[in-house]
Coordinates of C-alpha atoms in Angstrom, one line a residue:
M21 CA 0.0 0.0 0.0
Q22 CA 1.2 3.5 -0.8
P23 CA 1.3 6.0 2.0
D24 CA -0.9 9.0 1.9
Q25 CA 1.5 11.9 1.3
D26 CA -0.3 14.4 3.5
R27 CA -0.4 12.0 6.4
L28 CA 3.2 11.1 5.8
N29 CA 4.3 14.7 5.9
A30 CA 2.3 15.4 9.0
F31 CA 3.9 12.3 10.7
L32 CA 7.4 13.4 9.6
G33 CA 6.7 16.8 11.1
K34 CA 5.7 15.2 14.4
M35 CA 8.9 13.2 14.3
L36 CA 11.0 16.3 13.8
D37 CA 9.3 17.9 16.8
D38 CA 9.9 14.8 18.9
I39 CA 13.6 14.5 17.9
G40 CA 14.1 18.2 18.6
A41 CA 12.6 17.7 22.1
A42 CA 14.7 14.7 22.8
M43 CA 17.9 16.4 21.7
N44 CA 17.1 19.4 23.9
A45 CA 16.4 17.4 27.0
S46 CA 20.1 17.4 27.8
L47 CA 20.2 21.2 27.2
V48 CA 17.4 21.7 29.7
Q49 CA 19.4 19.7 32.2
L50 CA 22.5 21.9 31.5
G51 CA 20.5 25.2 31.7
D52 CA 19.1 24.0 35.1
K53 CA 22.4 22.9 36.6
L54 CA 24.4 25.8 35.4
G55 CA 21.8 28.4 36.5
L56 CA 21.4 29.7 33.0
Y57 CA 17.6 29.9 33.1
K58 CA 17.5 31.6 36.5
A59 CA 20.1 34.2 35.5
L60 CA 18.3 35.0 32.3
A61 CA 15.0 35.2 34.0
A62 CA 16.3 37.5 36.7
G63 CA 18.6 39.7 34.5
G64 CA 16.3 40.6 31.7
P65 CA 17.4 40.7 28.0
M66 CA 21.1 39.6 27.6
T67 CA 23.6 38.8 25.0
P68 CA 25.3 35.4 25.2
S69 CA 28.4 37.2 26.5
E70 CA 26.4 38.9 29.3
L71 CA 24.7 35.6 30.3
A72 CA 28.1 33.8 30.3
G73 CA 29.5 36.5 32.5
R74 CA 26.6 36.2 35.0
T75 CA 27.0 32.5 35.3
G76 CA 30.7 31.9 35.0
T77 CA 30.4 29.9 31.8
A78 CA 32.0 30.1 28.4
E79 CA 30.4 32.5 25.9
R80 CA 30.8 30.2 22.9
Y81 CA 28.9 27.4 24.5
V82 CA 26.3 29.8 25.9
R83 CA 25.7 31.3 22.5
E84 CA 25.0 27.9 21.0
W85 CA 22.8 26.9 24.0
L86 CA 20.7 30.0 23.7
A87 CA 20.2 29.5 19.9
A88 CA 18.9 26.0 20.6
Q89 CA 16.6 27.3 23.4
A90 CA 15.2 30.0 21.1
A91 CA 14.6 27.5 18.3
S92 CA 12.7 25.4 20.8
G93 CA 10.6 28.3 22.1
Y94 CA 12.1 27.9 25.6
V95 CA 13.6 31.4 25.5
T96 CA 12.8 34.5 23.4
Y97 CA 15.2 36.1 20.9
D98 CA 15.0 39.7 19.7
A99 CA 16.8 40.1 16.4
T100 CA 17.0 43.9 16.6
S101 CA 19.0 43.9 19.9
A102 CA 20.5 40.5 19.4
K103 CA 19.5 39.7 23.0
F104 CA 17.7 36.8 24.6
S105 CA 15.1 36.9 27.4
M106 CA 12.5 34.8 29.1
A107 CA 8.8 35.6 29.0
P108 CA 6.9 35.1 32.3
E109 CA 5.4 31.8 31.0
Q110 CA 8.9 30.5 30.1
A111 CA 10.4 31.6 33.4
I112 CA 7.9 29.9 35.7
V113 CA 8.4 26.6 33.8
F114 CA 12.3 26.7 33.8
A115 CA 13.6 29.2 36.4
D116 CA 11.3 29.0 39.4
D117 CA 11.6 25.8 41.5
D118 CA 8.6 26.7 43.6
S119 CA 6.2 27.5 40.7
P120 CA 3.2 25.2 40.2
V121 CA 4.4 24.4 36.7
F122 CA 8.2 23.9 37.2
M123 CA 9.4 21.3 34.7
A124 CA 13.2 21.8 34.4
A125 CA 13.8 18.7 36.7
L126 CA 12.6 16.5 33.9
G127 CA 16.0 17.0 32.3
D128 CA 17.6 14.9 35.0
I129 CA 15.0 12.1 34.6
V130 CA 15.5 12.0 30.9
A131 CA 19.3 12.0 31.3
A132 CA 19.1 9.1 33.7
T133 CA 17.0 7.0 31.3
V134 CA 19.6 7.6 28.5
H135 CA 22.5 6.7 30.9
D136 CA 20.8 3.4 31.8
C137 CA 19.6 2.4 28.3
D138 CA 22.1 -0.5 28.1
K139 CA 20.8 -1.9 31.4
I140 CA 17.2 -1.7 30.2
E141 CA 18.2 -3.2 26.8
D142 CA 19.6 -6.2 28.7
A143 CA 16.4 -6.4 30.8
F144 CA 14.3 -6.6 27.6
R145 CA 16.4 -9.5 26.5
T146 CA 16.4 -11.4 29.8
G147 CA 13.2 -10.4 31.5
R148 CA 15.1 -9.5 34.6
G149 CA 14.6 -6.2 36.5
V150 CA 16.9 -3.3 37.1
G151 CA 17.0 -2.3 40.8
W152 CA 16.5 1.3 42.0
N153 CA 19.9 1.1 43.6
K154 CA 21.5 0.4 40.2
R155 CA 20.2 3.5 38.5
H156 CA 22.1 6.6 37.5
P157 CA 22.1 9.2 40.4
C158 CA 20.3 11.8 38.1
L159 CA 17.2 9.7 38.5
F160 CA 17.0 10.1 42.3
C161 CA 17.4 13.9 42.4
G162 CA 15.3 14.4 39.3
T163 CA 12.4 12.3 40.6
A164 CA 12.4 14.2 43.9
R165 CA 12.4 17.6 42.3
F166 CA 9.8 16.7 39.7
F167 CA 7.3 15.3 42.2
R168 CA 8.0 18.2 44.6
T169 CA 6.1 20.5 42.4
S170 CA 2.8 18.7 42.8
Y171 CA 3.4 18.0 46.5
L172 CA 4.3 21.6 47.3
H173 CA 1.1 22.9 45.7
H174 CA -1.5 20.2 46.3
L175 CA -0.6 17.9 49.3
V176 CA -1.4 20.1 52.2
Q177 CA -3.8 22.4 50.3
E178 CA -6.0 19.8 48.6
W179 CA -5.0 16.1 49.0
L180 CA -5.0 15.8 52.8
P181 CA -8.3 17.8 53.2
A182 CA -9.9 15.4 50.7
L183 CA -9.4 12.5 53.1
D184 CA -12.2 11.9 55.7
G185 CA -11.1 13.5 59.1
V186 CA -7.4 13.3 58.5
V187 CA -6.5 17.0 58.7
E188 CA -8.3 17.2 62.1
K189 CA -6.2 14.3 63.4
L190 CA -3.0 15.9 62.1
E191 CA -3.8 19.2 63.7
R192 CA -4.4 17.4 67.1
G193 CA -1.3 15.3 66.8
A194 CA -1.1 12.1 64.7
V195 CA 1.5 9.5 63.9
V196 CA 2.3 9.2 60.1
A197 CA 4.3 6.7 58.1
D198 CA 5.5 7.9 54.6
V199 CA 6.5 4.6 52.9
G200 CA 8.8 4.8 49.9
C201 CA 9.6 8.3 50.9
G202 CA 12.7 8.8 48.7
H203 CA 14.3 12.1 49.6
G204 CA 11.6 12.9 52.1
V205 CA 10.0 15.8 50.2
S206 CA 6.4 14.8 51.1
T207 CA 7.3 13.9 54.7
L208 CA 8.9 17.3 55.4
L209 CA 6.0 19.2 53.7
M210 CA 3.5 17.5 56.0
A211 CA 5.7 18.0 59.1
E212 CA 6.0 21.7 58.4
A213 CA 2.3 22.0 58.2
F214 CA 1.4 20.0 61.2
P215 CA 3.8 20.6 64.1
K216 CA 1.9 18.5 66.6
S217 CA 2.2 15.3 64.6
R218 CA 5.1 12.9 64.3
F219 CA 6.3 11.7 60.9
F220 CA 8.4 8.6 60.0
G221 CA 9.8 8.2 56.5
F222 CA 10.8 4.7 55.3
D223 CA 12.7 3.8 52.1
A224 CA 14.8 0.8 51.1
H225 CA 17.4 3.1 49.3
P226 CA 20.1 4.2 51.7
G227 CA 21.2 7.1 49.6
S228 CA 17.8 8.6 49.6
I229 CA 17.4 8.3 53.3
E230 CA 20.8 10.0 53.8
T231 CA 19.6 12.9 51.7
A232 CA 16.3 13.0 53.6
R233 CA 18.1 13.2 56.9
K234 CA 20.2 16.1 55.7
S235 CA 17.1 17.9 54.5
T236 CA 15.5 17.4 57.9
D237 CA 18.4 18.9 59.7
A238 CA 18.5 21.8 57.3
A239 CA 14.8 22.4 57.9
D240 CA 15.2 22.1 61.7
L241 CA 12.4 19.4 61.8
S242 CA 14.3 16.6 63.6
D243 CA 12.0 17.1 66.7
R244 CA 9.1 15.5 64.8
V245 CA 10.6 13.7 61.7
A246 CA 12.7 10.5 61.5
F247 CA 13.9 8.6 58.5
E248 CA 14.9 4.9 58.4
V249 CA 16.1 2.5 55.8
Q250 CA 13.3 0.0 55.8
S251 CA 11.3 -1.9 53.2
A252 CA 7.6 -1.4 52.6
K253 CA 6.9 -5.0 53.9
S254 CA 8.8 -4.6 57.2
F255 CA 8.9 -1.0 58.4
K256 CA 8.6 -0.6 62.1
G257 CA 5.8 0.9 64.2
T258 CA 2.2 0.4 65.0
D259 CA -1.1 2.3 65.3
Y260 CA -0.3 4.8 62.5
D261 CA -3.1 7.3 62.0
L262 CA -2.0 7.9 58.4
V263 CA 0.1 5.8 56.1
C264 CA 1.1 7.3 52.7
F265 CA 2.5 5.9 49.5
F266 CA 3.6 8.8 47.2
D267 CA 4.0 7.7 43.6
C268 CA 5.8 4.5 44.6
L269 CA 3.3 1.6 45.2
H270 CA 3.4 0.6 41.5
D271 CA 7.2 0.5 41.7
M272 CA 7.1 -2.2 44.4
G273 CA 7.6 -5.9 43.6
D274 CA 5.0 -7.0 46.0
P275 CA 2.5 -4.1 46.5
V276 CA -0.1 -6.5 48.0
G277 CA 2.4 -7.7 50.6
A278 CA 3.3 -4.1 51.3
L279 CA -0.4 -3.2 52.0
K280 CA -0.8 -6.4 54.1
H281 CA 2.0 -5.0 56.3
V282 CA 0.3 -1.6 56.4
R283 CA -2.9 -3.4 57.5
K284 CA -1.1 -4.8 60.5
T285 CA 0.5 -1.5 61.5
I286 CA -2.3 1.0 60.9
A287 CA -4.6 2.1 63.6
P288 CA -8.2 0.6 63.6
D289 CA -9.5 4.0 62.4
G290 CA -6.4 4.9 60.4
T291 CA -6.2 6.0 56.8
L292 CA -4.1 4.8 53.9
M293 CA -3.4 7.4 51.2
I294 CA -2.1 6.2 47.9
I295 CA -0.9 8.8 45.4
E296 CA -0.5 7.3 41.9
P297 CA 0.0 8.6 38.4
F298 CA -3.3 9.6 36.8
A299 CA -4.5 6.8 34.5
G300 CA -7.7 5.4 33.1
D301 CA -8.4 1.7 33.4
R302 CA -8.0 0.9 29.7
L303 CA -5.0 1.4 27.4
E304 CA -7.1 3.5 25.0
D305 CA -7.9 5.9 27.9
N306 CA -4.2 6.7 28.3
L307 CA -3.1 7.3 24.8
N308 CA -2.6 11.1 25.4
P309 CA 0.3 13.4 26.2
V310 CA 0.3 12.5 30.0
G311 CA 0.0 8.8 29.3
R312 CA 2.8 9.1 26.8
I313 CA 5.2 10.4 29.5
Y314 CA 4.0 7.9 32.1
Y315 CA 4.2 4.9 29.8
A316 CA 7.8 5.9 28.8
G317 CA 8.7 6.3 32.4
S318 CA 7.1 3.0 33.3
T319 CA 9.1 1.2 30.6
M320 CA 12.4 2.7 31.6
V321 CA 12.0 3.0 35.4
C322 CA 8.9 1.6 37.1
T323 CA 8.5 -1.8 35.5
P324 CA 12.3 -2.7 35.7
T325 CA 12.3 -1.6 39.4
S326 CA 9.4 -3.8 40.3
L327 CA 10.7 -6.8 38.3
D328 CA 14.0 -6.6 40.3
Q329 CA 12.1 -7.4 43.5
E330 CA 10.4 -10.5 44.9
V331 CA 7.1 -11.3 43.3
G332 CA 7.7 -8.6 40.6
L333 CA 4.0 -7.8 40.1
A334 CA 5.1 -4.9 37.8
L335 CA 1.8 -2.8 38.0
G336 CA 3.4 -0.1 35.9
A337 CA 2.8 3.6 36.1
Q338 CA -0.6 3.4 34.3
A339 CA -2.2 0.7 36.4
G340 CA -5.5 2.6 36.8
E341 CA -7.9 2.9 39.7
A342 CA -9.6 -0.5 39.2
R343 CA -6.4 -2.5 39.3
L344 CA -5.2 -0.5 42.4
R345 CA -8.5 -1.2 44.0
E346 CA -7.9 -4.9 43.6
V347 CA -4.4 -4.5 45.2
A348 CA -5.9 -2.7 48.2
K349 CA -8.6 -5.3 48.6
A350 CA -6.1 -8.1 48.5
G351 CA -4.0 -6.2 51.0
G352 CA -6.9 -6.3 53.5
F353 CA -8.6 -2.9 53.0
S354 CA -12.3 -3.0 52.6
R355 CA -13.1 0.6 51.8
F356 CA -11.5 2.3 48.8
R357 CA -12.3 5.5 46.9
R358 CA -10.7 8.2 44.7
A359 CA -10.6 11.2 47.0
T360 CA -9.5 13.7 44.4
Q361 CA -7.3 14.1 41.4
T362 CA -5.1 16.4 39.3
P363 CA -4.1 16.0 35.7
F364 CA -1.0 14.1 36.8
N365 CA -2.2 12.2 39.9
M366 CA -5.0 10.1 41.5
I367 CA -5.4 10.5 45.3
L368 CA -6.8 7.2 46.6
E369 CA -8.1 6.7 50.1
A370 CA -8.4 3.2 51.7
R371 CA -9.5 2.2 55.2
P372 CA -9.5 -1.1 57.1

């Protein structure tokens, strides 16, 4: 069959956009790490030489970087003055870590998947997993910074209030377990908001726990926050008022086993909060820009991580609410509902 020329041209145009985005992912990482975005956003229109002077970088490299950024639409170029600048919309995406749409951290995640491509290729051939502890370090900091954006703007303001009676408990003084806490971003945000409660973060990755402890000391929250290297199936403590899994349950080899352990450690009137990537229950529901990102991340990160562990259920980052409901029920939780959602996350509530 002969291809339709108009459809072929449209598809080739899409491929050019995709290749350009892929090639520029490393440049986003460089702009973030070198402070180029922040300096350009703060300093107004600048020549490559001026931006290089502001950031202590080499002008020739900065000139080429700026040209690529302008071609991508990530910065703005004025031909009359031969200067580059950032519009407010560009600046809040690339130069403001605290903005609700900060995206520059994705450069680290993309870089990590490229670094680890040989490991994933081998996993495709063997069916084995690739453990979280075997991944490139860019993945750890990139994941923490990427998810921080949603947690910073939604966790205390929307997600916790959507749970039945949980905020009131936290205000009075509750005991909370943050399982799979990573660098502890979610743990510390909750601890800052609810000073009468106590928070325990657990993660099987020692490097992440070390970073979380340093962040706790820097935030002066050690009076109510503790982090330990523990697995989701064996973390310590009992009678937790709230147990949280932030974007990590689908990464676990045995999520049912993890929730069975939660069932033993949670208080009789306690709440389980599961934050998972937003997904429909059918593949066709997720064939969209958000699903595209999550399926790629699931292929390169989430599925290999689960398959490296015992059981290796490999839920994937697009498991969907119905599948997660089955996991919660098998873990011993009888009540389950979607409390709220964002374009990127489902906030699921389960109770004994």
